[in-house]
Amino acid sequence: MSTTMDEALRRGYAERGTERPNSIESMNLQRQRMRRAAAQPAELQQARRFRSASVDARAMERQCILPAVSDVSALRAFKILRTRVLRRMDMHKWNSIAVSGMSQGEGKTMTAINLALALSQDVNTWVFLVDLDLQRPQIANYLGMSFEKGLSDYLLGKAELDEIVYNLQSERLGVIPNARAFQHSSEFLNSPRMGEFTAALEREMPRRIVIFDMPPLLASDDVLAFAPQFDSLLLVVSEGKSGRAMLRGAKEVLSEMNLLGVALNRSKERNESAYY
Ligand SMILES: Nc1ncnc2c1ncn2[C@@H]1O[C@H](COP(=O)(O)OP(=O)(O)O)[C@@H](O)[C@H]1O
Ligand SMILES: [Mg+2]
């Protein structure tokens, strides 16, 4: 592991006042303990309703977002992805997913949004979708969603959680959009305020799956810096774009995280099995 990444991870733990765990197992245990402690009050109440926001079908169609997509094989692919994700998360008792990949433009954001939509169509599944590509926030654009306050307002201390979560069509889906790009994104990802944010999400959690849309793995130290705060990683790999060399380069970073799966995007073979 390179020094900068190691440092990023250590800094993350240091700022939260916890020691760096030695292994994925101990990291998971620590997270589960935190979650149980945080989760008790929420189990007594129902998952909450948040303010509602409208979306724009034309924007969604442009960006291949599900309800606006007429491609049957794409719809099927996301249903299969949903089922597999649910099964694996259940098996490992994971609640949160970071969506990342090797480079820009591979379909990470498109996949994160479509997976969140597909999951929330399941009547038993409640989802939070968080725009955590702090340097290039896109979720609101792709959904054609207008909103007042977002994640940046929360991080700057100008809003609380219930002001930045928006229910789209379904109350089972809560989107946390962001309108403002941050240059020093990994510092924000490590900030105490971000810790408060994930803790607030955790309190809603036994009933919710949280999806974080993130930047590429190696373009910055964002994903690694945030790794202590998510359970599993979904890699989006675009055929032709993510070279073997890049995957090899990411091996050490990946060894720090639980791999939920690899979603293959833009496959030439347009069949659903190629998606996962
Ligand atoms: N399978 C696909 N077919 C057509 N367009 C796609 C596909 N996947 C992604 N795109 C488009 O490519 C662009 C980049 O995708 P995006 O999800 O923003 O990538 P990333 O988040 O990895 O940078 C978007 O305009 C998106 O709509
Ligand atoms: Mg993206």
PDB file of C-alpha atoms and ligand atoms in Angstrom:
ATOM      1  CA  MET A   1       0.000   0.000   0.000  1.00  0.00           C
ATOM      2  CA  SER A   2       1.350   3.451  -0.770  1.00  0.00           C
ATOM      3  CA  THR A   3       2.124   5.762   2.090  1.00  0.00           C
ATOM      4  CA  THR A   4      -0.482   8.333   1.180  1.00  0.00           C
ATOM      5  CA  MET A   5      -3.290   5.786   1.269  1.00  0.00           C
ATOM      6  CA  ASP A   6      -2.030   4.266   4.479  1.00  0.00           C
ATOM      7  CA  GLU A   7      -1.888   7.744   5.964  1.00  0.00           C
ATOM      8  CA  ALA A   8      -5.368   8.545   4.749  1.00  0.00           C
ATOM      9  CA  LEU A   9      -6.760   5.492   6.459  1.00  0.00           C
ATOM     10  CA  ARG A  10      -4.851   6.142   9.665  1.00  0.00           C
ATOM     11  CA  ARG A  11      -5.963   9.761   9.686  1.00  0.00           C
ATOM     12  CA  GLY A  12      -9.548   8.586   9.345  1.00  0.00           C
ATOM     13  CA  TYR A  13      -9.267   6.392  12.397  1.00  0.00           C
ATOM     14  CA  ALA A  14      -7.280   8.931  14.358  1.00  0.00           C
ATOM     15  CA  GLU A  15      -9.880  11.646  13.814  1.00  0.00           C
ATOM     16  CA  ARG A  16     -12.643   9.423  15.010  1.00  0.00           C
ATOM     17  CA  GLY A  17     -10.568   8.572  18.061  1.00  0.00           C
ATOM     18  CA  THR A  18     -10.490   4.878  17.264  1.00  0.00           C
ATOM     19  CA  GLU A  19      -7.545   2.655  16.651  1.00  0.00           C
ATOM     20  CA  ARG A  20      -6.932   1.252  13.239  1.00  0.00           C
ATOM     21  CA  PRO A  21      -8.269  -2.293  13.257  1.00  0.00           C
ATOM     22  CA  ASN A  22      -5.892  -5.010  12.091  1.00  0.00           C
ATOM     23  CA  SER A  23      -8.242  -6.789   9.773  1.00  0.00           C
ATOM     24  CA  ILE A  24     -11.479  -6.578   7.872  1.00  0.00           C
ATOM     25  CA  GLU A  25     -13.003  -8.882  10.499  1.00  0.00           C
ATOM     26  CA  SER A  26     -12.228  -6.576  13.392  1.00  0.00           C
ATOM     27  CA  MET A  27     -13.375  -3.596  11.332  1.00  0.00           C
ATOM     28  CA  ASN A  28     -16.686  -5.357  10.730  1.00  0.00           C
ATOM     29  CA  LEU A  29     -17.061  -6.258  14.388  1.00  0.00           C
ATOM     30  CA  GLN A  30     -16.412  -2.694  15.399  1.00  0.00           C
ATOM     31  CA  ARG A  31     -18.967  -1.457  12.901  1.00  0.00           C
ATOM     32  CA  GLN A  32     -21.574  -3.958  14.001  1.00  0.00           C
ATOM     33  CA  ARG A  33     -21.062  -2.951  17.602  1.00  0.00           C
ATOM     34  CA  MET A  34     -21.482   0.725  16.700  1.00  0.00           C
ATOM     35  CA  ARG A  35     -24.564  -0.102  14.706  1.00  0.00           C
ATOM     36  CA  ARG A  36     -26.222  -2.077  17.461  1.00  0.00           C
ATOM     37  CA  ALA A  37     -25.588   0.753  19.900  1.00  0.00           C
ATOM     38  CA  ALA A  38     -26.934   3.319  17.458  1.00  0.00           C
ATOM     39  CA  ALA A  39     -29.806   1.230  16.195  1.00  0.00           C
ATOM     40  CA  GLN A  40     -31.840   0.635  19.301  1.00  0.00           C
ATOM     41  CA  PRO A  41     -34.050   3.749  19.257  1.00  0.00           C
ATOM     42  CA  ALA A  42     -34.856   3.384  15.535  1.00  0.00           C
ATOM     43  CA  GLU A  43     -36.057  -0.185  15.922  1.00  0.00           C
ATOM     44  CA  LEU A  44     -38.861   1.135  18.066  1.00  0.00           C
ATOM     45  CA  GLN A  45     -40.097   3.455  15.371  1.00  0.00           C
ATOM     46  CA  GLN A  46     -41.049   3.010  11.750  1.00  0.00           C
ATOM     47  CA  ALA A  47     -38.765   4.147   8.965  1.00  0.00           C
ATOM     48  CA  ARG A  48     -39.455   7.849   8.562  1.00  0.00           C
ATOM     49  CA  ARG A  49     -40.984   9.844   5.756  1.00  0.00           C
ATOM     50  CA  PHE A  50     -38.938  12.750   4.498  1.00  0.00           C
ATOM     51  CA  ARG A  51     -39.740  15.763   2.330  1.00  0.00           C
ATOM     52  CA  SER A  52     -40.661  14.857  -1.206  1.00  0.00           C
ATOM     53  CA  ALA A  53     -38.982  15.968  -4.413  1.00  0.00           C
ATOM     54  CA  SER A  54     -40.005  15.623  -8.007  1.00  0.00           C
ATOM     55  CA  VAL A  55     -37.863  14.203 -10.778  1.00  0.00           C
ATOM     56  CA  ASP A  56     -37.655  14.864 -14.502  1.00  0.00           C
ATOM     57  CA  ALA A  57     -38.329  11.920 -16.809  1.00  0.00           C
ATOM     58  CA  ARG A  58     -36.387  13.471 -19.694  1.00  0.00           C
ATOM     59  CA  ALA A  59     -33.248  13.926 -17.613  1.00  0.00           C
ATOM     60  CA  MET A  60     -33.591  10.346 -16.408  1.00  0.00           C
ATOM     61  CA  GLU A  61     -34.013   9.020 -19.914  1.00  0.00           C
ATOM     62  CA  ARG A  62     -30.869  10.842 -21.060  1.00  0.00           C
ATOM     63  CA  GLN A  63     -28.887   9.187 -18.268  1.00  0.00           C
ATOM     64  CA  CYS A  64     -30.354   5.673 -18.598  1.00  0.00           C
ATOM     65  CA  ILE A  65     -32.198   5.824 -15.268  1.00  0.00           C
ATOM     66  CA  LEU A  66     -34.601   2.910 -14.806  1.00  0.00           C
ATOM     67  CA  PRO A  67     -38.200   4.082 -14.884  1.00  0.00           C
ATOM     68  CA  ALA A  68     -37.382   6.022 -18.064  1.00  0.00           C
ATOM     69  CA  VAL A  69     -35.598   3.109 -19.695  1.00  0.00           C
ATOM     70  CA  SER A  70     -37.544   0.986 -22.117  1.00  0.00           C
ATOM     71  CA  ASP A  71     -34.731  -1.518 -22.623  1.00  0.00           C
ATOM     72  CA  VAL A  72     -36.081  -4.778 -21.218  1.00  0.00           C
ATOM     73  CA  SER A  73     -32.665  -6.359 -20.773  1.00  0.00           C
ATOM     74  CA  ALA A  74     -31.472  -3.368 -18.707  1.00  0.00           C
ATOM     75  CA  LEU A  75     -34.522  -3.653 -16.450  1.00  0.00           C
ATOM     76  CA  ARG A  76     -33.921  -7.365 -16.001  1.00  0.00           C
ATOM     77  CA  ALA A  77     -30.242  -6.837 -15.344  1.00  0.00           C
ATOM     78  CA  PHE A  78     -30.998  -4.482 -12.457  1.00  0.00           C
ATOM     79  CA  LYS A  79     -33.562  -6.854 -10.974  1.00  0.00           C
ATOM     80  CA  ILE A  80     -30.968  -9.606 -10.995  1.00  0.00           C
ATOM     81  CA  LEU A  81     -28.368  -7.266  -9.505  1.00  0.00           C
ATOM     82  CA  ARG A  82     -30.892  -6.306  -6.814  1.00  0.00           C
ATOM     83  CA  THR A  83     -31.567  -9.915  -5.867  1.00  0.00           C
ATOM     84  CA  ARG A  84     -27.904 -10.825  -5.709  1.00  0.00           C
ATOM     85  CA  VAL A  85     -27.023  -7.726  -3.703  1.00  0.00           C
ATOM     86  CA  LEU A  86     -29.827  -8.413  -1.221  1.00  0.00           C
ATOM     87  CA  ARG A  87     -28.781 -12.017  -0.793  1.00  0.00           C
ATOM     88  CA  ARG A  88     -25.121 -11.206  -0.162  1.00  0.00           C
ATOM     89  CA  MET A  89     -25.877  -8.313   2.171  1.00  0.00           C
ATOM     90  CA  ASP A  90     -28.231 -10.470   4.148  1.00  0.00           C
ATOM     91  CA  MET A  91     -25.713 -13.294   4.331  1.00  0.00           C
ATOM     92  CA  HIS A  92     -22.979 -11.034   5.734  1.00  0.00           C
ATOM     93  CA  LYS A  93     -25.262  -8.707   7.731  1.00  0.00           C
ATOM     94  CA  TRP A  94     -24.046  -5.748   5.704  1.00  0.00           C
ATOM     95  CA  ASN A  95     -26.141  -2.577   5.519  1.00  0.00           C
ATOM     96  CA  SER A  96     -24.160  -0.186   3.378  1.00  0.00           C
ATOM     97  CA  ILE A  97     -22.606  -0.224  -0.088  1.00  0.00           C
ATOM     98  CA  ALA A  98     -20.058   2.102  -1.647  1.00  0.00           C
ATOM     99  CA  VAL A  99     -20.289   2.137  -5.443  1.00  0.00           C
ATOM    100  CA  SER A 100     -16.928   2.798  -7.073  1.00  0.00           C
ATOM    101  CA  GLY A 101     -14.790   1.675  -9.992  1.00  0.00           C
ATOM    102  CA  MET A 102     -11.500   2.182 -11.747  1.00  0.00           C
ATOM    103  CA  SER A 103     -12.088   5.377 -13.695  1.00  0.00           C
ATOM    104  CA  GLN A 104     -14.459   8.157 -14.628  1.00  0.00           C
ATOM    105  CA  GLY A 105     -17.446   7.573 -16.865  1.00  0.00           C
ATOM    106  CA  GLU A 106     -17.867   3.826 -16.341  1.00  0.00           C
ATOM    107  CA  GLY A 107     -21.435   4.085 -15.119  1.00  0.00           C
ATOM    108  CA  LYS A 108     -20.958   4.165 -11.344  1.00  0.00           C
ATOM    109  CA  THR A 109     -23.542   6.882 -10.770  1.00  0.00           C
ATOM    110  CA  MET A 110     -25.998   5.360 -13.249  1.00  0.00           C
ATOM    111  CA  THR A 111     -25.599   1.994 -11.483  1.00  0.00           C
ATOM    112  CA  ALA A 112     -25.908   3.481  -7.980  1.00  0.00           C
ATOM    113  CA  ILE A 113     -29.161   5.260  -8.885  1.00  0.00           C
ATOM    114  CA  ASN A 114     -30.666   2.295 -10.727  1.00  0.00           C
ATOM    115  CA  LEU A 115     -29.730  -0.119  -7.959  1.00  0.00           C
ATOM    116  CA  ALA A 116     -31.322   2.197  -5.375  1.00  0.00           C
ATOM    117  CA  LEU A 117     -34.484   2.435  -7.477  1.00  0.00           C
ATOM    118  CA  ALA A 118     -34.623  -1.332  -8.056  1.00  0.00           C
ATOM    119  CA  LEU A 119     -34.080  -2.055  -4.352  1.00  0.00           C
ATOM    120  CA  SER A 120     -36.754   0.402  -3.252  1.00  0.00           C
ATOM    121  CA  GLN A 121     -39.260  -1.245  -5.580  1.00  0.00           C
ATOM    122  CA  ASP A 122     -39.052  -4.258  -3.300  1.00  0.00           C
ATOM    123  CA  VAL A 123     -41.744  -3.664  -0.675  1.00  0.00           C
ATOM    124  CA  ASN A 124     -39.521  -4.869   2.156  1.00  0.00           C
ATOM    125  CA  THR A 125     -36.499  -2.766   1.315  1.00  0.00           C
ATOM    126  CA  TRP A 126     -35.879   0.834   2.343  1.00  0.00           C
ATOM    127  CA  VAL A 127     -32.961   2.655   0.802  1.00  0.00           C
ATOM    128  CA  PHE A 128     -30.863   5.786   1.266  1.00  0.00           C
ATOM    129  CA  LEU A 129     -28.913   6.938  -1.792  1.00  0.00           C
ATOM    130  CA  VAL A 130     -26.116   9.391  -0.949  1.00  0.00           C
ATOM    131  CA  ASP A 131     -24.190  11.525  -3.462  1.00  0.00           C
ATOM    132  CA  LEU A 132     -20.700  11.073  -2.093  1.00  0.00           C
ATOM    133  CA  ASP A 133     -18.730  11.983  -5.205  1.00  0.00           C
ATOM    134  CA  LEU A 134     -17.899  15.232  -3.473  1.00  0.00           C
ATOM    135  CA  GLN A 135     -15.803  16.591  -6.333  1.00  0.00           C
ATOM    136  CA  ARG A 136     -18.332  15.798  -9.055  1.00  0.00           C
ATOM    137  CA  PRO A 137     -21.811  15.472  -7.595  1.00  0.00           C
ATOM    138  CA  GLN A 138     -24.224  14.236 -10.299  1.00  0.00           C
ATOM    139  CA  ILE A 139     -27.155  12.391  -8.733  1.00  0.00           C
ATOM    140  CA  ALA A 140     -29.559  15.345  -8.708  1.00  0.00           C
ATOM    141  CA  ASN A 141     -28.664  16.142 -12.340  1.00  0.00           C
ATOM    142  CA  TYR A 142     -29.262  12.581 -13.498  1.00  0.00           C
ATOM    143  CA  LEU A 143     -32.640  12.498 -11.761  1.00  0.00           C
ATOM    144  CA  GLY A 144     -33.569  15.997 -12.931  1.00  0.00           C
ATOM    145  CA  MET A 145     -34.284  16.680  -9.293  1.00  0.00           C
ATOM    146  CA  SER A 146     -34.636  20.151  -7.834  1.00  0.00           C
ATOM    147  CA  PHE A 147     -34.041  20.610  -4.136  1.00  0.00           C
ATOM    148  CA  GLU A 148     -33.259  23.272  -1.608  1.00  0.00           C
ATOM    149  CA  LYS A 149     -30.643  21.925   0.801  1.00  0.00           C
ATOM    150  CA  GLY A 150     -28.243  19.061   0.244  1.00  0.00           C
ATOM    151  CA  LEU A 151     -25.257  17.253   1.689  1.00  0.00           C
ATOM    152  CA  SER A 152     -22.926  20.276   1.395  1.00  0.00           C
ATOM    153  CA  ASP A 153     -25.282  22.323   3.584  1.00  0.00           C
ATOM    154  CA  TYR A 154     -25.227  19.555   6.164  1.00  0.00           C
ATOM    155  CA  LEU A 155     -21.420  19.264   6.067  1.00  0.00           C
ATOM    156  CA  LEU A 156     -21.076  23.024   6.487  1.00  0.00           C
ATOM    157  CA  GLY A 157     -23.412  22.915   9.462  1.00  0.00           C
ATOM    158  CA  LYS A 158     -26.253  24.755   7.696  1.00  0.00           C
ATOM    159  CA  ALA A 159     -28.790  21.910   7.675  1.00  0.00           C
ATOM    160  CA  GLU A 160     -29.843  18.843   9.638  1.00  0.00           C
ATOM    161  CA  LEU A 161     -30.531  15.353   8.317  1.00  0.00           C
ATOM    162  CA  ASP A 162     -34.272  15.712   7.849  1.00  0.00           C
ATOM    163  CA  GLU A 163     -33.696  18.800   5.665  1.00  0.00           C
ATOM    164  CA  ILE A 164     -31.457  17.006   3.170  1.00  0.00           C
ATOM    165  CA  VAL A 165     -33.229  13.673   2.619  1.00  0.00           C
ATOM    166  CA  TYR A 166     -35.792  13.595  -0.174  1.00  0.00           C
ATOM    167  CA  ASN A 167     -38.336  10.913  -0.953  1.00  0.00           C
ATOM    168  CA  LEU A 168     -38.785  10.414  -4.670  1.00  0.00           C
ATOM    169  CA  GLN A 169     -41.884   8.589  -5.913  1.00  0.00           C
ATOM    170  CA  SER A 170     -41.623   6.051  -3.103  1.00  0.00           C
ATOM    171  CA  GLU A 171     -41.166   6.718   0.602  1.00  0.00           C
ATOM    172  CA  ARG A 172     -38.924   3.675   0.613  1.00  0.00           C
ATOM    173  CA  LEU A 173     -36.254   5.652  -1.249  1.00  0.00           C
ATOM    174  CA  GLY A 174     -34.533   8.578   0.461  1.00  0.00           C
ATOM    175  CA  VAL A 175     -32.055  10.510  -1.711  1.00  0.00           C
ATOM    176  CA  ILE A 176     -29.388  12.753  -0.199  1.00  0.00           C
ATOM    177  CA  PRO A 177     -28.268  14.982  -3.095  1.00  0.00           C
ATOM    178  CA  ASN A 178     -25.428  17.470  -3.246  1.00  0.00           C
ATOM    179  CA  ALA A 179     -25.156  20.646  -5.304  1.00  0.00           C
ATOM    180  CA  ARG A 180     -21.743  21.907  -4.296  1.00  0.00           C
ATOM    181  CA  ALA A 181     -18.409  20.399  -5.264  1.00  0.00           C
ATOM    182  CA  PHE A 182     -15.707  20.166  -2.591  1.00  0.00           C
ATOM    183  CA  GLN A 183     -12.038  20.397  -3.563  1.00  0.00           C
ATOM    184  CA  HIS A 184     -10.685  18.871  -0.363  1.00  0.00           C
ATOM    185  CA  SER A 185     -13.070  15.974  -0.506  1.00  0.00           C
ATOM    186  CA  SER A 186     -11.165  13.423   1.567  1.00  0.00           C
ATOM    187  CA  GLU A 187     -10.850  15.914   4.437  1.00  0.00           C
ATOM    188  CA  PHE A 188     -14.622  16.289   4.394  1.00  0.00           C
ATOM    189  CA  LEU A 189     -15.080  12.525   4.220  1.00  0.00           C
ATOM    190  CA  ASN A 190     -12.982  12.251   7.374  1.00  0.00           C
ATOM    191  CA  SER A 191     -14.546  15.192   9.168  1.00  0.00           C
ATOM    192  CA  PRO A 192     -16.429  14.823  12.457  1.00  0.00           C
ATOM    193  CA  ARG A 193     -19.515  16.226  10.727  1.00  0.00           C
ATOM    194  CA  MET A 194     -19.399  13.379   8.186  1.00  0.00           C
ATOM    195  CA  GLY A 195     -19.139  11.004  11.143  1.00  0.00           C
ATOM    196  CA  GLU A 196     -22.309  12.581  12.537  1.00  0.00           C
ATOM    197  CA  PHE A 197     -23.956  12.099   9.165  1.00  0.00           C
ATOM    198  CA  THR A 198     -23.173   8.386   8.920  1.00  0.00           C
ATOM    199  CA  ALA A 199     -24.141   7.932  12.565  1.00  0.00           C
ATOM    200  CA  ALA A 200     -27.499   9.579  11.830  1.00  0.00           C
ATOM    201  CA  LEU A 201     -27.972   7.210   8.875  1.00  0.00           C
ATOM    202  CA  GLU A 202     -26.995   4.257  11.089  1.00  0.00           C
ATOM    203  CA  ARG A 203     -29.738   5.162  13.530  1.00  0.00           C
ATOM    204  CA  GLU A 204     -32.262   4.581  10.737  1.00  0.00           C
ATOM    205  CA  MET A 205     -30.463   1.499   9.620  1.00  0.00           C
ATOM    206  CA  PRO A 206     -31.830  -1.843  10.627  1.00  0.00           C
ATOM    207  CA  ARG A 207     -34.555  -1.032   8.145  1.00  0.00           C
ATOM    208  CA  ARG A 208     -32.433   0.716   5.516  1.00  0.00           C
ATOM    209  CA  ILE A 209     -29.740  -0.069   2.980  1.00  0.00           C
ATOM    210  CA  VAL A 210     -27.388   2.849   2.357  1.00  0.00           C
ATOM    211  CA  ILE A 211     -25.803   3.314  -1.071  1.00  0.00           C
ATOM    212  CA  PHE A 212     -22.904   5.781  -1.377  1.00  0.00           C
ATOM    213  CA  ASP A 213     -22.132   6.910  -4.929  1.00  0.00           C
ATOM    214  CA  MET A 214     -18.371   7.513  -4.874  1.00  0.00           C
ATOM    215  CA  PRO A 215     -15.499   8.624  -7.142  1.00  0.00           C
ATOM    216  CA  PRO A 216     -13.090   6.105  -8.744  1.00  0.00           C
ATOM    217  CA  LEU A 217     -10.886   4.089  -6.370  1.00  0.00           C
ATOM    218  CA  LEU A 218      -7.518   5.426  -7.437  1.00  0.00           C
ATOM    219  CA  ALA A 219      -8.283   8.958  -8.615  1.00  0.00           C
ATOM    220  CA  SER A 220      -8.174  10.198  -5.013  1.00  0.00           C
ATOM    221  CA  ASP A 221      -7.973   8.740  -1.538  1.00  0.00           C
ATOM    222  CA  ASP A 222     -11.715   9.335  -1.021  1.00  0.00           C
ATOM    223  CA  VAL A 223     -12.894   5.717  -1.076  1.00  0.00           C
ATOM    224  CA  LEU A 224     -10.063   4.496   1.125  1.00  0.00           C
ATOM    225  CA  ALA A 225     -10.528   7.369   3.550  1.00  0.00           C
ATOM    226  CA  PHE A 226     -14.221   6.587   3.818  1.00  0.00           C
ATOM    227  CA  ALA A 227     -13.752   2.786   3.952  1.00  0.00           C
ATOM    228  CA  PRO A 228     -14.184   2.513   7.749  1.00  0.00           C
ATOM    229  CA  GLN A 229     -17.707   3.862   7.309  1.00  0.00           C
ATOM    230  CA  PHE A 230     -19.168   1.443   4.777  1.00  0.00           C
ATOM    231  CA  ASP A 231     -19.695  -2.318   4.903  1.00  0.00           C
ATOM    232  CA  SER A 232     -19.134  -3.380   1.314  1.00  0.00           C
ATOM    233  CA  LEU A 233     -17.908  -2.221  -2.072  1.00  0.00           C
ATOM    234  CA  LEU A 234     -19.659  -2.671  -5.406  1.00  0.00           C
ATOM    235  CA  LEU A 235     -17.237  -2.204  -8.286  1.00  0.00           C
ATOM    236  CA  VAL A 236     -18.608  -0.979 -11.585  1.00  0.00           C
ATOM    237  CA  VAL A 237     -16.398  -2.056 -14.425  1.00  0.00           C
ATOM    238  CA  SER A 238     -16.954  -0.929 -17.968  1.00  0.00           C
ATOM    239  CA  GLU A 239     -15.919  -3.257 -20.713  1.00  0.00           C
ATOM    240  CA  GLY A 240     -12.942  -1.865 -22.528  1.00  0.00           C
ATOM    241  CA  LYS A 241     -12.340   0.916 -20.007  1.00  0.00           C
ATOM    242  CA  SER A 242     -11.093  -0.784 -16.842  1.00  0.00           C
ATOM    243  CA  GLY A 243      -7.880  -2.396 -17.931  1.00  0.00           C
ATOM    244  CA  ARG A 244      -6.331  -5.359 -16.210  1.00  0.00           C
ATOM    245  CA  ALA A 245      -3.413  -3.166 -15.155  1.00  0.00           C
ATOM    246  CA  MET A 246      -5.778  -0.822 -13.356  1.00  0.00           C
ATOM    247  CA  LEU A 247      -7.499  -3.668 -11.577  1.00  0.00           C
ATOM    248  CA  ARG A 248      -4.122  -5.013 -10.530  1.00  0.00           C
ATOM    249  CA  GLY A 249      -3.159  -1.567  -9.256  1.00  0.00           C
ATOM    250  CA  ALA A 250      -6.282  -1.496  -7.129  1.00  0.00           C
ATOM    251  CA  LYS A 251      -5.621  -4.923  -5.601  1.00  0.00           C
ATOM    252  CA  GLU A 252      -4.071  -3.610  -2.415  1.00  0.00           C
ATOM    253  CA  VAL A 253      -6.784  -1.020  -1.906  1.00  0.00           C
ATOM    254  CA  LEU A 254      -9.414  -3.678  -2.495  1.00  0.00           C
ATOM    255  CA  SER A 255      -7.856  -5.964   0.102  1.00  0.00           C
ATOM    256  CA  GLU A 256      -8.878  -3.375   2.708  1.00  0.00           C
ATOM    257  CA  MET A 257     -12.573  -3.735   1.908  1.00  0.00           C
ATOM    258  CA  ASN A 258     -15.368  -6.294   1.604  1.00  0.00           C
ATOM    259  CA  LEU A 259     -16.102  -6.794  -2.055  1.00  0.00           C
ATOM    260  CA  LEU A 260     -19.843  -7.116  -2.594  1.00  0.00           C
ATOM    261  CA  GLY A 261     -19.456  -7.775  -6.305  1.00  0.00           C
ATOM    262  CA  VAL A 262     -18.465  -6.481  -9.703  1.00  0.00           C
ATOM    263  CA  ALA A 263     -21.065  -5.061 -12.062  1.00  0.00           C
ATOM    264  CA  LEU A 264     -20.073  -5.150 -15.702  1.00  0.00           C
ATOM    265  CA  ASN A 265     -21.459  -2.173 -17.598  1.00  0.00           C
ATOM    266  CA  ARG A 266     -21.771  -1.478 -21.313  1.00  0.00           C
ATOM    267  CA  SER A 267     -21.278  -5.131 -22.140  1.00  0.00           C
ATOM    268  CA  LYS A 268     -21.281  -5.883 -25.840  1.00  0.00           C
ATOM    269  CA  GLU A 269     -23.149  -9.069 -25.104  1.00  0.00           C
ATOM    270  CA  ARG A 270     -26.434  -7.521 -24.119  1.00  0.00           C
ATOM    271  CA  ASN A 271     -27.590 -10.148 -21.730  1.00  0.00           C
ATOM    272  CA  GLU A 272     -28.227  -9.877 -18.039  1.00  0.00           C
ATOM    273  CA  SER A 273     -25.706 -12.467 -16.922  1.00  0.00           C
ATOM    274  CA  ALA A 274     -22.978 -10.198 -18.205  1.00  0.00           C
ATOM    275  CA  TYR A 275     -24.013  -7.573 -15.707  1.00  0.00           C
ATOM    276  CA  TYR A 276     -22.611  -9.166 -12.576  1.00  0.00           C
TER     277      TYR A 276
HETATM  278  N1  LIG B   1     -24.819   1.102 -20.141  1.00  0.00           N
HETATM  279  C1  LIG B   1     -24.895   2.370 -20.538  1.00  0.00           C
HETATM  280  N2  LIG B   1     -25.462   2.684 -21.704  1.00  0.00           N
HETATM  281  C2  LIG B   1     -25.528   3.975 -22.121  1.00  0.00           C
HETATM  282  N3  LIG B   1     -25.063   5.036 -21.431  1.00  0.00           N
HETATM  283  C3  LIG B   1     -24.464   4.789 -20.261  1.00  0.00           C
HETATM  284  C4  LIG B   1     -24.352   3.452 -19.747  1.00  0.00           C
HETATM  285  N4  LIG B   1     -23.713   3.532 -18.552  1.00  0.00           N
HETATM  286  C5  LIG B   1     -23.463   4.833 -18.341  1.00  0.00           C
HETATM  287  N5  LIG B   1     -23.899   5.605 -19.351  1.00  0.00           N
HETATM  288  C6  LIG B   1     -23.763   7.067 -19.472  1.00  0.00           C
HETATM  289  O1  LIG B   1     -22.393   7.404 -19.408  1.00  0.00           O
HETATM  290  C7  LIG B   1     -22.209   8.625 -18.675  1.00  0.00           C
HETATM  291  C8  LIG B   1     -21.266   8.381 -17.505  1.00  0.00           C
HETATM  292  O2  LIG B   1     -21.890   7.532 -16.571  1.00  0.00           O
HETATM  293  P1  LIG B   1     -21.771   7.767 -15.004  1.00  0.00           P
HETATM  294  O3  LIG B   1     -22.726   6.880 -14.333  1.00  0.00           O
HETATM  295  O4  LIG B   1     -21.846   9.223 -14.694  1.00  0.00           O
HETATM  296  O5  LIG B   1     -20.264   7.278 -14.792  1.00  0.00           O
HETATM  297  P2  LIG B   1     -19.337   7.450 -13.496  1.00  0.00           P
HETATM  298  O6  LIG B   1     -20.218   7.739 -12.342  1.00  0.00           O
HETATM  299  O7  LIG B   1     -18.652   6.120 -13.413  1.00  0.00           O
HETATM  300  O8  LIG B   1     -18.382   8.561 -13.811  1.00  0.00           O
HETATM  301  C9  LIG B   1     -23.590   9.056 -18.225  1.00  0.00           C
HETATM  302  O9  LIG B   1     -24.078  10.030 -19.104  1.00  0.00           O
HETATM  303  C10 LIG B   1     -24.405   7.782 -18.298  1.00  0.00           C
HETATM  304  O10 LIG B   1     -25.762   8.043 -18.530  1.00  0.00           O
HETATM  305 MG    MG B   2     -20.192   9.204 -10.907  1.00  0.00          MG
END
